[in-house]
């Protein structure tokens, strides 16, 4: 099987990634393919769904994968599909969630942008924010996580925990433990937090 394969389905481009190939090799292959596509790009970037199969990505690996697409601006990610039980499907929201908006997701979600004060985002599994979390984020699953590059007076609730108020620029990963929300650090978010300002796709929002 090739490292990556493309097919079209219902006006959406599907990119299937070899689940057994080394992750670094996958990133290099995707980068090279996007470079070629960029040279021939003549229209608005199409949307693509990434199919990972049984591959399980850590938060920092997911960040790296998304970063390749963000920098090239050739394909816009619509969703990430995996057979991993905890994820199953990661829906992708490009652009910020504004005050007054309430967005709910059946599985996991990644926001490429900011979640503003007064905005609410709710997911069953995991919430990944490539930007600032300034509003309210809630995960319904006990095994769920919230990861954001920056927290600014953010309110976070996981499962049946008490909501916590958090301000941090350290790229914290929040998870559930013994009835409380606990903090861990995702180094890649901390190191590159200045890059994630919600402006990557400013010219390509749907």
JSON list of C-alpha atoms in Angstrom, two decimals:
[
{"chain": "A", "resi": 1, "resn": "UNK", "atom": "CA", "xyz": [0.00, 0.00, 0.00]},
{"chain": "A", "resi": 2, "resn": "UNK", "atom": "CA", "xyz": [1.20, 3.51, -0.82]},
{"chain": "A", "resi": 3, "resn": "UNK", "atom": "CA", "xyz": [1.94, 5.91, 2.02]},
{"chain": "A", "resi": 4, "resn": "UNK", "atom": "CA", "xyz": [-0.99, 8.13, 1.03]},
{"chain": "A", "resi": 5, "resn": "UNK", "atom": "CA", "xyz": [-3.85, 7.58, -1.41]},
{"chain": "A", "resi": 6, "resn": "UNK", "atom": "CA", "xyz": [-6.42, 10.03, -2.79]},
{"chain": "A", "resi": 7, "resn": "UNK", "atom": "CA", "xyz": [-9.96, 9.42, -3.95]},
{"chain": "A", "resi": 8, "resn": "UNK", "atom": "CA", "xyz": [-13.04, 11.57, -4.49]},
{"chain": "A", "resi": 9, "resn": "UNK", "atom": "CA", "xyz": [-16.35, 10.88, -2.76]},
{"chain": "A", "resi": 10, "resn": "UNK", "atom": "CA", "xyz": [-19.47, 13.08, -2.77]},
{"chain": "A", "resi": 11, "resn": "UNK", "atom": "CA", "xyz": [-17.50, 16.17, -3.80]},
{"chain": "A", "resi": 12, "resn": "UNK", "atom": "CA", "xyz": [-15.03, 15.63, -0.96]},
{"chain": "A", "resi": 13, "resn": "UNK", "atom": "CA", "xyz": [-11.42, 14.58, -1.39]},
{"chain": "A", "resi": 14, "resn": "UNK", "atom": "CA", "xyz": [-10.44, 11.58, 0.77]},
{"chain": "A", "resi": 15, "resn": "UNK", "atom": "CA", "xyz": [-6.81, 11.12, 1.78]},
{"chain": "A", "resi": 16, "resn": "UNK", "atom": "CA", "xyz": [-6.09, 7.68, 3.25]},
{"chain": "A", "resi": 17, "resn": "UNK", "atom": "CA", "xyz": [-2.84, 7.46, 5.20]},
{"chain": "A", "resi": 18, "resn": "UNK", "atom": "CA", "xyz": [-1.00, 4.16, 5.59]},
{"chain": "A", "resi": 19, "resn": "UNK", "atom": "CA", "xyz": [-1.57, 3.22, 9.22]},
{"chain": "A", "resi": 20, "resn": "UNK", "atom": "CA", "xyz": [1.58, 1.11, 9.53]},
{"chain": "A", "resi": 21, "resn": "UNK", "atom": "CA", "xyz": [4.06, 3.57, 8.02]},
{"chain": "A", "resi": 22, "resn": "UNK", "atom": "CA", "xyz": [6.42, 5.54, 10.26]},
{"chain": "A", "resi": 23, "resn": "UNK", "atom": "CA", "xyz": [4.86, 8.85, 11.27]},
{"chain": "A", "resi": 24, "resn": "UNK", "atom": "CA", "xyz": [7.87, 10.92, 10.18]},
{"chain": "A", "resi": 25, "resn": "UNK", "atom": "CA", "xyz": [7.80, 9.29, 6.76]},
{"chain": "A", "resi": 26, "resn": "UNK", "atom": "CA", "xyz": [4.08, 10.08, 6.52]},
{"chain": "A", "resi": 27, "resn": "UNK", "atom": "CA", "xyz": [4.67, 13.75, 7.31]},
{"chain": "A", "resi": 28, "resn": "UNK", "atom": "CA", "xyz": [7.44, 13.99, 4.73]},
{"chain": "A", "resi": 29, "resn": "UNK", "atom": "CA", "xyz": [5.32, 12.30, 2.07]},
{"chain": "A", "resi": 30, "resn": "UNK", "atom": "CA", "xyz": [2.33, 14.58, 2.72]},
{"chain": "A", "resi": 31, "resn": "UNK", "atom": "CA", "xyz": [4.57, 17.65, 2.65]},
{"chain": "A", "resi": 32, "resn": "UNK", "atom": "CA", "xyz": [6.04, 16.61, -0.71]},
{"chain": "A", "resi": 33, "resn": "UNK", "atom": "CA", "xyz": [2.61, 15.88, -2.18]},
{"chain": "A", "resi": 34, "resn": "UNK", "atom": "CA", "xyz": [1.22, 19.22, -1.04]},
{"chain": "A", "resi": 35, "resn": "UNK", "atom": "CA", "xyz": [4.19, 21.01, -2.57]},
{"chain": "A", "resi": 36, "resn": "UNK", "atom": "CA", "xyz": [3.36, 19.42, -5.93]},
{"chain": "A", "resi": 37, "resn": "UNK", "atom": "CA", "xyz": [-0.33, 20.31, -5.61]},
{"chain": "A", "resi": 38, "resn": "UNK", "atom": "CA", "xyz": [0.57, 23.88, -4.72]},
{"chain": "A", "resi": 39, "resn": "UNK", "atom": "CA", "xyz": [2.52, 24.32, -7.94]},
{"chain": "A", "resi": 40, "resn": "UNK", "atom": "CA", "xyz": [-0.57, 23.39, -9.96]},
{"chain": "A", "resi": 41, "resn": "UNK", "atom": "CA", "xyz": [-3.16, 25.14, -7.80]},
{"chain": "A", "resi": 42, "resn": "UNK", "atom": "CA", "xyz": [-5.52, 27.32, -9.86]},
{"chain": "A", "resi": 43, "resn": "UNK", "atom": "CA", "xyz": [-8.65, 27.46, -7.70]},
{"chain": "A", "resi": 44, "resn": "UNK", "atom": "CA", "xyz": [-9.96, 27.76, -4.15]},
{"chain": "A", "resi": 45, "resn": "UNK", "atom": "CA", "xyz": [-8.39, 25.01, -2.00]},
{"chain": "A", "resi": 46, "resn": "UNK", "atom": "CA", "xyz": [-10.68, 21.95, -1.83]},
{"chain": "A", "resi": 47, "resn": "UNK", "atom": "CA", "xyz": [-11.71, 20.25, 1.41]},
{"chain": "A", "resi": 48, "resn": "UNK", "atom": "CA", "xyz": [-10.17, 16.93, 2.36]},
{"chain": "A", "resi": 49, "resn": "UNK", "atom": "CA", "xyz": [-11.03, 14.22, 4.90]},
{"chain": "A", "resi": 50, "resn": "UNK", "atom": "CA", "xyz": [-8.04, 12.44, 6.42]},
{"chain": "A", "resi": 51, "resn": "UNK", "atom": "CA", "xyz": [-8.48, 8.71, 7.07]},
{"chain": "A", "resi": 52, "resn": "UNK", "atom": "CA", "xyz": [-5.97, 7.39, 9.63]},
{"chain": "A", "resi": 53, "resn": "UNK", "atom": "CA", "xyz": [-7.26, 3.84, 10.07]},
{"chain": "A", "resi": 54, "resn": "UNK", "atom": "CA", "xyz": [-5.95, 2.28, 13.29]},
{"chain": "A", "resi": 55, "resn": "UNK", "atom": "CA", "xyz": [-3.18, 4.83, 13.70]},
{"chain": "A", "resi": 56, "resn": "UNK", "atom": "CA", "xyz": [-3.34, 6.50, 17.13]},
{"chain": "A", "resi": 57, "resn": "UNK", "atom": "CA", "xyz": [-1.90, 10.01, 17.25]},
{"chain": "A", "resi": 58, "resn": "UNK", "atom": "CA", "xyz": [-0.73, 11.77, 20.38]},
{"chain": "A", "resi": 59, "resn": "UNK", "atom": "CA", "xyz": [-1.82, 15.41, 20.69]},
{"chain": "A", "resi": 60, "resn": "UNK", "atom": "CA", "xyz": [1.60, 16.66, 19.58]},
{"chain": "A", "resi": 61, "resn": "UNK", "atom": "CA", "xyz": [1.54, 14.37, 16.53]},
{"chain": "A", "resi": 62, "resn": "UNK", "atom": "CA", "xyz": [-1.92, 15.54, 15.59]},
{"chain": "A", "resi": 63, "resn": "UNK", "atom": "CA", "xyz": [-0.62, 19.10, 15.86]},
{"chain": "A", "resi": 64, "resn": "UNK", "atom": "CA", "xyz": [2.28, 18.34, 13.54]},
{"chain": "A", "resi": 65, "resn": "UNK", "atom": "CA", "xyz": [0.00, 16.68, 10.99]},
{"chain": "A", "resi": 66, "resn": "UNK", "atom": "CA", "xyz": [-2.39, 19.63, 10.92]},
{"chain": "A", "resi": 67, "resn": "UNK", "atom": "CA", "xyz": [0.52, 22.06, 10.77]},
{"chain": "A", "resi": 68, "resn": "UNK", "atom": "CA", "xyz": [1.66, 20.65, 7.42]},
{"chain": "A", "resi": 69, "resn": "UNK", "atom": "CA", "xyz": [-1.71, 21.46, 5.84]},
{"chain": "A", "resi": 70, "resn": "UNK", "atom": "CA", "xyz": [-1.99, 24.84, 7.53]},
{"chain": "A", "resi": 71, "resn": "UNK", "atom": "CA", "xyz": [1.37, 26.07, 6.26]},
{"chain": "A", "resi": 72, "resn": "UNK", "atom": "CA", "xyz": [0.83, 25.02, 2.65]},
{"chain": "A", "resi": 73, "resn": "UNK", "atom": "CA", "xyz": [-2.83, 26.19, 2.38]},
{"chain": "A", "resi": 74, "resn": "UNK", "atom": "CA", "xyz": [-3.41, 23.76, -0.49]},
{"chain": "A", "resi": 75, "resn": "UNK", "atom": "CA", "xyz": [-6.07, 21.52, 1.06]},
{"chain": "A", "resi": 76, "resn": "UNK", "atom": "CA", "xyz": [-8.49, 22.49, 3.82]},
{"chain": "A", "resi": 77, "resn": "UNK", "atom": "CA", "xyz": [-9.21, 19.73, 6.33]},
{"chain": "A", "resi": 78, "resn": "UNK", "atom": "CA", "xyz": [-12.88, 18.90, 6.77]},
{"chain": "A", "resi": 79, "resn": "UNK", "atom": "CA", "xyz": [-12.54, 15.95, 9.16]},
{"chain": "A", "resi": 80, "resn": "UNK", "atom": "CA", "xyz": [-10.13, 13.34, 10.50]},
{"chain": "A", "resi": 81, "resn": "UNK", "atom": "CA", "xyz": [-11.45, 9.78, 10.61]},
{"chain": "A", "resi": 82, "resn": "UNK", "atom": "CA", "xyz": [-9.89, 6.98, 12.65]},
{"chain": "A", "resi": 83, "resn": "UNK", "atom": "CA", "xyz": [-10.94, 3.57, 13.92]},
{"chain": "A", "resi": 84, "resn": "UNK", "atom": "CA", "xyz": [-9.49, 4.42, 17.34]},
{"chain": "A", "resi": 85, "resn": "UNK", "atom": "CA", "xyz": [-12.40, 3.99, 19.76]},
{"chain": "A", "resi": 86, "resn": "UNK", "atom": "CA", "xyz": [-11.70, 7.19, 21.68]},
{"chain": "A", "resi": 87, "resn": "UNK", "atom": "CA", "xyz": [-11.65, 9.34, 18.56]},
{"chain": "A", "resi": 88, "resn": "UNK", "atom": "CA", "xyz": [-13.60, 7.69, 15.70]},
{"chain": "A", "resi": 89, "resn": "UNK", "atom": "CA", "xyz": [-13.98, 11.04, 13.98]},
{"chain": "A", "resi": 90, "resn": "UNK", "atom": "CA", "xyz": [-12.45, 14.45, 14.57]},
{"chain": "A", "resi": 91, "resn": "UNK", "atom": "CA", "xyz": [-14.48, 17.19, 12.96]},
{"chain": "A", "resi": 92, "resn": "UNK", "atom": "CA", "xyz": [-12.50, 20.27, 11.95]},
{"chain": "A", "resi": 93, "resn": "UNK", "atom": "CA", "xyz": [-13.77, 23.83, 12.33]},
{"chain": "A", "resi": 94, "resn": "UNK", "atom": "CA", "xyz": [-11.78, 26.41, 10.38]},
{"chain": "A", "resi": 95, "resn": "UNK", "atom": "CA", "xyz": [-12.11, 29.88, 11.83]},
{"chain": "A", "resi": 96, "resn": "UNK", "atom": "CA", "xyz": [-13.03, 31.28, 15.20]},
{"chain": "A", "resi": 97, "resn": "UNK", "atom": "CA", "xyz": [-16.17, 30.55, 17.23]},
{"chain": "A", "resi": 98, "resn": "UNK", "atom": "CA", "xyz": [-17.77, 33.85, 18.19]},
{"chain": "A", "resi": 99, "resn": "UNK", "atom": "CA", "xyz": [-19.55, 35.02, 21.33]},
{"chain": "A", "resi": 100, "resn": "UNK", "atom": "CA", "xyz": [-23.07, 33.64, 21.52]},
{"chain": "A", "resi": 101, "resn": "UNK", "atom": "CA", "xyz": [-22.32, 30.61, 19.33]},
{"chain": "A", "resi": 102, "resn": "UNK", "atom": "CA", "xyz": [-22.92, 27.14, 20.80]},
{"chain": "A", "resi": 103, "resn": "UNK", "atom": "CA", "xyz": [-21.34, 24.28, 18.86]},
{"chain": "A", "resi": 104, "resn": "UNK", "atom": "CA", "xyz": [-21.89, 20.61, 19.76]},
{"chain": "A", "resi": 105, "resn": "UNK", "atom": "CA", "xyz": [-20.10, 17.57, 18.33]},
{"chain": "A", "resi": 106, "resn": "UNK", "atom": "CA", "xyz": [-20.87, 13.86, 18.61]},
{"chain": "A", "resi": 107, "resn": "UNK", "atom": "CA", "xyz": [-17.22, 12.78, 18.70]},
{"chain": "A", "resi": 108, "resn": "UNK", "atom": "CA", "xyz": [-14.08, 14.95, 18.81]},
{"chain": "A", "resi": 109, "resn": "UNK", "atom": "CA", "xyz": [-13.42, 18.38, 17.31]},
{"chain": "A", "resi": 110, "resn": "UNK", "atom": "CA", "xyz": [-10.43, 20.49, 16.32]},
{"chain": "A", "resi": 111, "resn": "UNK", "atom": "CA", "xyz": [-10.85, 24.25, 16.03]},
{"chain": "A", "resi": 112, "resn": "UNK", "atom": "CA", "xyz": [-8.29, 26.01, 13.83]},
{"chain": "A", "resi": 113, "resn": "UNK", "atom": "CA", "xyz": [-8.93, 29.43, 15.28]},
{"chain": "A", "resi": 114, "resn": "UNK", "atom": "CA", "xyz": [-10.07, 30.91, 18.57]},
{"chain": "A", "resi": 115, "resn": "UNK", "atom": "CA", "xyz": [-13.02, 30.17, 20.86]},
{"chain": "A", "resi": 116, "resn": "UNK", "atom": "CA", "xyz": [-14.06, 33.63, 22.00]},
{"chain": "A", "resi": 117, "resn": "UNK", "atom": "CA", "xyz": [-15.41, 34.77, 25.35]},
{"chain": "A", "resi": 118, "resn": "UNK", "atom": "CA", "xyz": [-19.12, 33.97, 25.41]},
{"chain": "A", "resi": 119, "resn": "UNK", "atom": "CA", "xyz": [-18.77, 31.07, 22.96]},
{"chain": "A", "resi": 120, "resn": "UNK", "atom": "CA", "xyz": [-19.48, 27.45, 23.93]},
{"chain": "A", "resi": 121, "resn": "UNK", "atom": "CA", "xyz": [-18.01, 24.27, 22.47]},
{"chain": "A", "resi": 122, "resn": "UNK", "atom": "CA", "xyz": [-19.17, 20.81, 23.58]},
{"chain": "A", "resi": 123, "resn": "UNK", "atom": "CA", "xyz": [-17.85, 17.43, 22.40]},
{"chain": "A", "resi": 124, "resn": "UNK", "atom": "CA", "xyz": [-18.28, 13.84, 23.49]},
{"chain": "A", "resi": 125, "resn": "UNK", "atom": "CA", "xyz": [-14.60, 12.93, 23.34]},
{"chain": "A", "resi": 126, "resn": "UNK", "atom": "CA", "xyz": [-11.75, 15.40, 22.79]},
{"chain": "A", "resi": 127, "resn": "UNK", "atom": "CA", "xyz": [-11.46, 19.11, 22.00]},
{"chain": "A", "resi": 128, "resn": "UNK", "atom": "CA", "xyz": [-8.31, 20.41, 20.29]},
{"chain": "A", "resi": 129, "resn": "UNK", "atom": "CA", "xyz": [-7.94, 24.16, 19.81]},
{"chain": "A", "resi": 130, "resn": "UNK", "atom": "CA", "xyz": [-5.18, 25.50, 17.58]},
{"chain": "A", "resi": 131, "resn": "UNK", "atom": "CA", "xyz": [-5.55, 29.02, 18.94]},
{"chain": "A", "resi": 132, "resn": "UNK", "atom": "CA", "xyz": [-6.97, 30.62, 22.08]},
{"chain": "A", "resi": 133, "resn": "UNK", "atom": "CA", "xyz": [-9.69, 29.21, 24.30]},
{"chain": "A", "resi": 134, "resn": "UNK", "atom": "CA", "xyz": [-11.42, 32.19, 25.90]},
{"chain": "A", "resi": 135, "resn": "UNK", "atom": "CA", "xyz": [-14.93, 30.75, 26.22]},
{"chain": "A", "resi": 136, "resn": "UNK", "atom": "CA", "xyz": [-16.51, 27.59, 27.65]},
{"chain": "A", "resi": 137, "resn": "UNK", "atom": "CA", "xyz": [-15.38, 24.08, 26.66]},
{"chain": "A", "resi": 138, "resn": "UNK", "atom": "CA", "xyz": [-17.07, 20.90, 27.87]},
{"chain": "A", "resi": 139, "resn": "UNK", "atom": "CA", "xyz": [-16.20, 17.25, 27.23]},
{"chain": "A", "resi": 140, "resn": "UNK", "atom": "CA", "xyz": [-18.86, 14.69, 28.12]},
{"chain": "A", "resi": 141, "resn": "UNK", "atom": "CA", "xyz": [-16.63, 11.59, 28.23]},
{"chain": "A", "resi": 142, "resn": "UNK", "atom": "CA", "xyz": [-14.68, 10.57, 31.32]},
{"chain": "A", "resi": 143, "resn": "UNK", "atom": "CA", "xyz": [-11.74, 9.75, 29.04]},
{"chain": "A", "resi": 144, "resn": "UNK", "atom": "CA", "xyz": [-11.97, 12.99, 27.10]},
{"chain": "A", "resi": 145, "resn": "UNK", "atom": "CA", "xyz": [-9.31, 15.71, 26.86]},
{"chain": "A", "resi": 146, "resn": "UNK", "atom": "CA", "xyz": [-9.16, 19.42, 26.16]},
{"chain": "A", "resi": 147, "resn": "UNK", "atom": "CA", "xyz": [-5.99, 20.77, 24.52]},
{"chain": "A", "resi": 148, "resn": "UNK", "atom": "CA", "xyz": [-5.44, 24.42, 23.63]},
{"chain": "A", "resi": 149, "resn": "UNK", "atom": "CA", "xyz": [-2.40, 26.48, 22.67]},
{"chain": "A", "resi": 150, "resn": "UNK", "atom": "CA", "xyz": [-3.54, 29.32, 24.94]},
{"chain": "A", "resi": 151, "resn": "UNK", "atom": "CA", "xyz": [-6.19, 29.54, 27.68]},
{"chain": "A", "resi": 152, "resn": "UNK", "atom": "CA", "xyz": [-7.45, 33.03, 28.50]},
{"chain": "A", "resi": 153, "resn": "UNK", "atom": "CA", "xyz": [-10.04, 33.14, 31.29]},
{"chain": "A", "resi": 154, "resn": "UNK", "atom": "CA", "xyz": [-11.35, 29.87, 29.85]},
{"chain": "A", "resi": 155, "resn": "UNK", "atom": "CA", "xyz": [-13.92, 27.72, 31.61]},
{"chain": "A", "resi": 156, "resn": "UNK", "atom": "CA", "xyz": [-13.42, 23.97, 31.16]},
{"chain": "A", "resi": 157, "resn": "UNK", "atom": "CA", "xyz": [-15.54, 21.05, 32.36]},
{"chain": "A", "resi": 158, "resn": "UNK", "atom": "CA", "xyz": [-14.79, 17.36, 31.77]},
{"chain": "A", "resi": 159, "resn": "UNK", "atom": "CA", "xyz": [-17.38, 14.67, 32.57]},
{"chain": "A", "resi": 160, "resn": "UNK", "atom": "CA", "xyz": [-18.81, 15.36, 36.05]},
{"chain": "A", "resi": 161, "resn": "UNK", "atom": "CA", "xyz": [-15.97, 17.59, 37.28]},
{"chain": "A", "resi": 162, "resn": "UNK", "atom": "CA", "xyz": [-16.45, 21.05, 38.66]},
{"chain": "A", "resi": 163, "resn": "UNK", "atom": "CA", "xyz": [-15.73, 23.66, 35.96]},
{"chain": "A", "resi": 164, "resn": "UNK", "atom": "CA", "xyz": [-12.31, 25.28, 36.28]},
{"chain": "A", "resi": 165, "resn": "UNK", "atom": "CA", "xyz": [-11.23, 28.78, 35.28]},
{"chain": "A", "resi": 166, "resn": "UNK", "atom": "CA", "xyz": [-7.86, 28.75, 33.55]},
{"chain": "A", "resi": 167, "resn": "UNK", "atom": "CA", "xyz": [-5.43, 31.24, 32.04]},
{"chain": "A", "resi": 168, "resn": "UNK", "atom": "CA", "xyz": [-2.23, 29.74, 30.62]},
{"chain": "A", "resi": 169, "resn": "UNK", "atom": "CA", "xyz": [0.13, 30.10, 27.67]},
{"chain": "A", "resi": 170, "resn": "UNK", "atom": "CA", "xyz": [1.79, 26.74, 28.27]},
{"chain": "A", "resi": 171, "resn": "UNK", "atom": "CA", "xyz": [-0.23, 24.56, 25.91]},
{"chain": "A", "resi": 172, "resn": "UNK", "atom": "CA", "xyz": [-1.91, 22.55, 28.66]},
{"chain": "A", "resi": 173, "resn": "UNK", "atom": "CA", "xyz": [-3.64, 19.22, 28.09]},
{"chain": "A", "resi": 174, "resn": "UNK", "atom": "CA", "xyz": [-6.59, 18.89, 30.46]},
{"chain": "A", "resi": 175, "resn": "UNK", "atom": "CA", "xyz": [-7.95, 15.49, 31.44]},
{"chain": "A", "resi": 176, "resn": "UNK", "atom": "CA", "xyz": [-10.21, 13.92, 34.07]},
{"chain": "A", "resi": 177, "resn": "UNK", "atom": "CA", "xyz": [-8.87, 12.22, 37.18]},
{"chain": "A", "resi": 178, "resn": "UNK", "atom": "CA", "xyz": [-10.64, 11.39, 40.46]},
{"chain": "A", "resi": 179, "resn": "UNK", "atom": "CA", "xyz": [-13.47, 13.82, 39.81]},
{"chain": "A", "resi": 180, "resn": "UNK", "atom": "CA", "xyz": [-11.22, 16.76, 38.95]},
{"chain": "A", "resi": 181, "resn": "UNK", "atom": "CA", "xyz": [-9.71, 18.38, 35.87]},
{"chain": "A", "resi": 182, "resn": "UNK", "atom": "CA", "xyz": [-5.93, 17.88, 35.88]},
{"chain": "A", "resi": 183, "resn": "UNK", "atom": "CA", "xyz": [-3.29, 19.67, 33.82]},
{"chain": "A", "resi": 184, "resn": "UNK", "atom": "CA", "xyz": [-0.43, 18.29, 31.76]},
{"chain": "A", "resi": 185, "resn": "UNK", "atom": "CA", "xyz": [1.85, 20.05, 29.30]},
{"chain": "A", "resi": 186, "resn": "UNK", "atom": "CA", "xyz": [2.04, 19.47, 25.56]},
{"chain": "A", "resi": 187, "resn": "UNK", "atom": "CA", "xyz": [5.51, 20.79, 24.77]},
{"chain": "A", "resi": 188, "resn": "UNK", "atom": "CA", "xyz": [4.85, 21.38, 21.07]},
{"chain": "A", "resi": 189, "resn": "UNK", "atom": "CA", "xyz": [1.97, 23.71, 21.89]},
{"chain": "A", "resi": 190, "resn": "UNK", "atom": "CA", "xyz": [4.11, 25.68, 24.32]},
{"chain": "A", "resi": 191, "resn": "UNK", "atom": "CA", "xyz": [7.04, 26.00, 21.93]},
{"chain": "A", "resi": 192, "resn": "UNK", "atom": "CA", "xyz": [4.95, 27.20, 19.00]},
{"chain": "A", "resi": 193, "resn": "UNK", "atom": "CA", "xyz": [2.05, 28.93, 20.70]},
{"chain": "A", "resi": 194, "resn": "UNK", "atom": "CA", "xyz": [2.90, 32.25, 19.04]},
{"chain": "A", "resi": 195, "resn": "UNK", "atom": "CA", "xyz": [2.10, 30.76, 15.64]},
{"chain": "A", "resi": 196, "resn": "UNK", "atom": "CA", "xyz": [-1.44, 29.78, 16.54]},
{"chain": "A", "resi": 197, "resn": "UNK", "atom": "CA", "xyz": [-3.40, 33.00, 16.37]},
{"chain": "A", "resi": 198, "resn": "UNK", "atom": "CA", "xyz": [-6.38, 31.81, 14.39]},
{"chain": "A", "resi": 199, "resn": "UNK", "atom": "CA", "xyz": [-5.22, 33.59, 11.25]},
{"chain": "A", "resi": 200, "resn": "UNK", "atom": "CA", "xyz": [-3.87, 30.70, 9.16]},
{"chain": "A", "resi": 201, "resn": "UNK", "atom": "CA", "xyz": [-6.97, 30.27, 7.05]},
{"chain": "A", "resi": 202, "resn": "UNK", "atom": "CA", "xyz": [-8.15, 33.88, 7.02]},
{"chain": "A", "resi": 203, "resn": "UNK", "atom": "CA", "xyz": [-8.33, 33.86, 3.23]},
{"chain": "A", "resi": 204, "resn": "UNK", "atom": "CA", "xyz": [-9.94, 30.44, 2.94]},
{"chain": "A", "resi": 205, "resn": "UNK", "atom": "CA", "xyz": [-12.84, 30.35, 5.37]},
{"chain": "A", "resi": 206, "resn": "UNK", "atom": "CA", "xyz": [-16.02, 28.69, 4.13]}
]
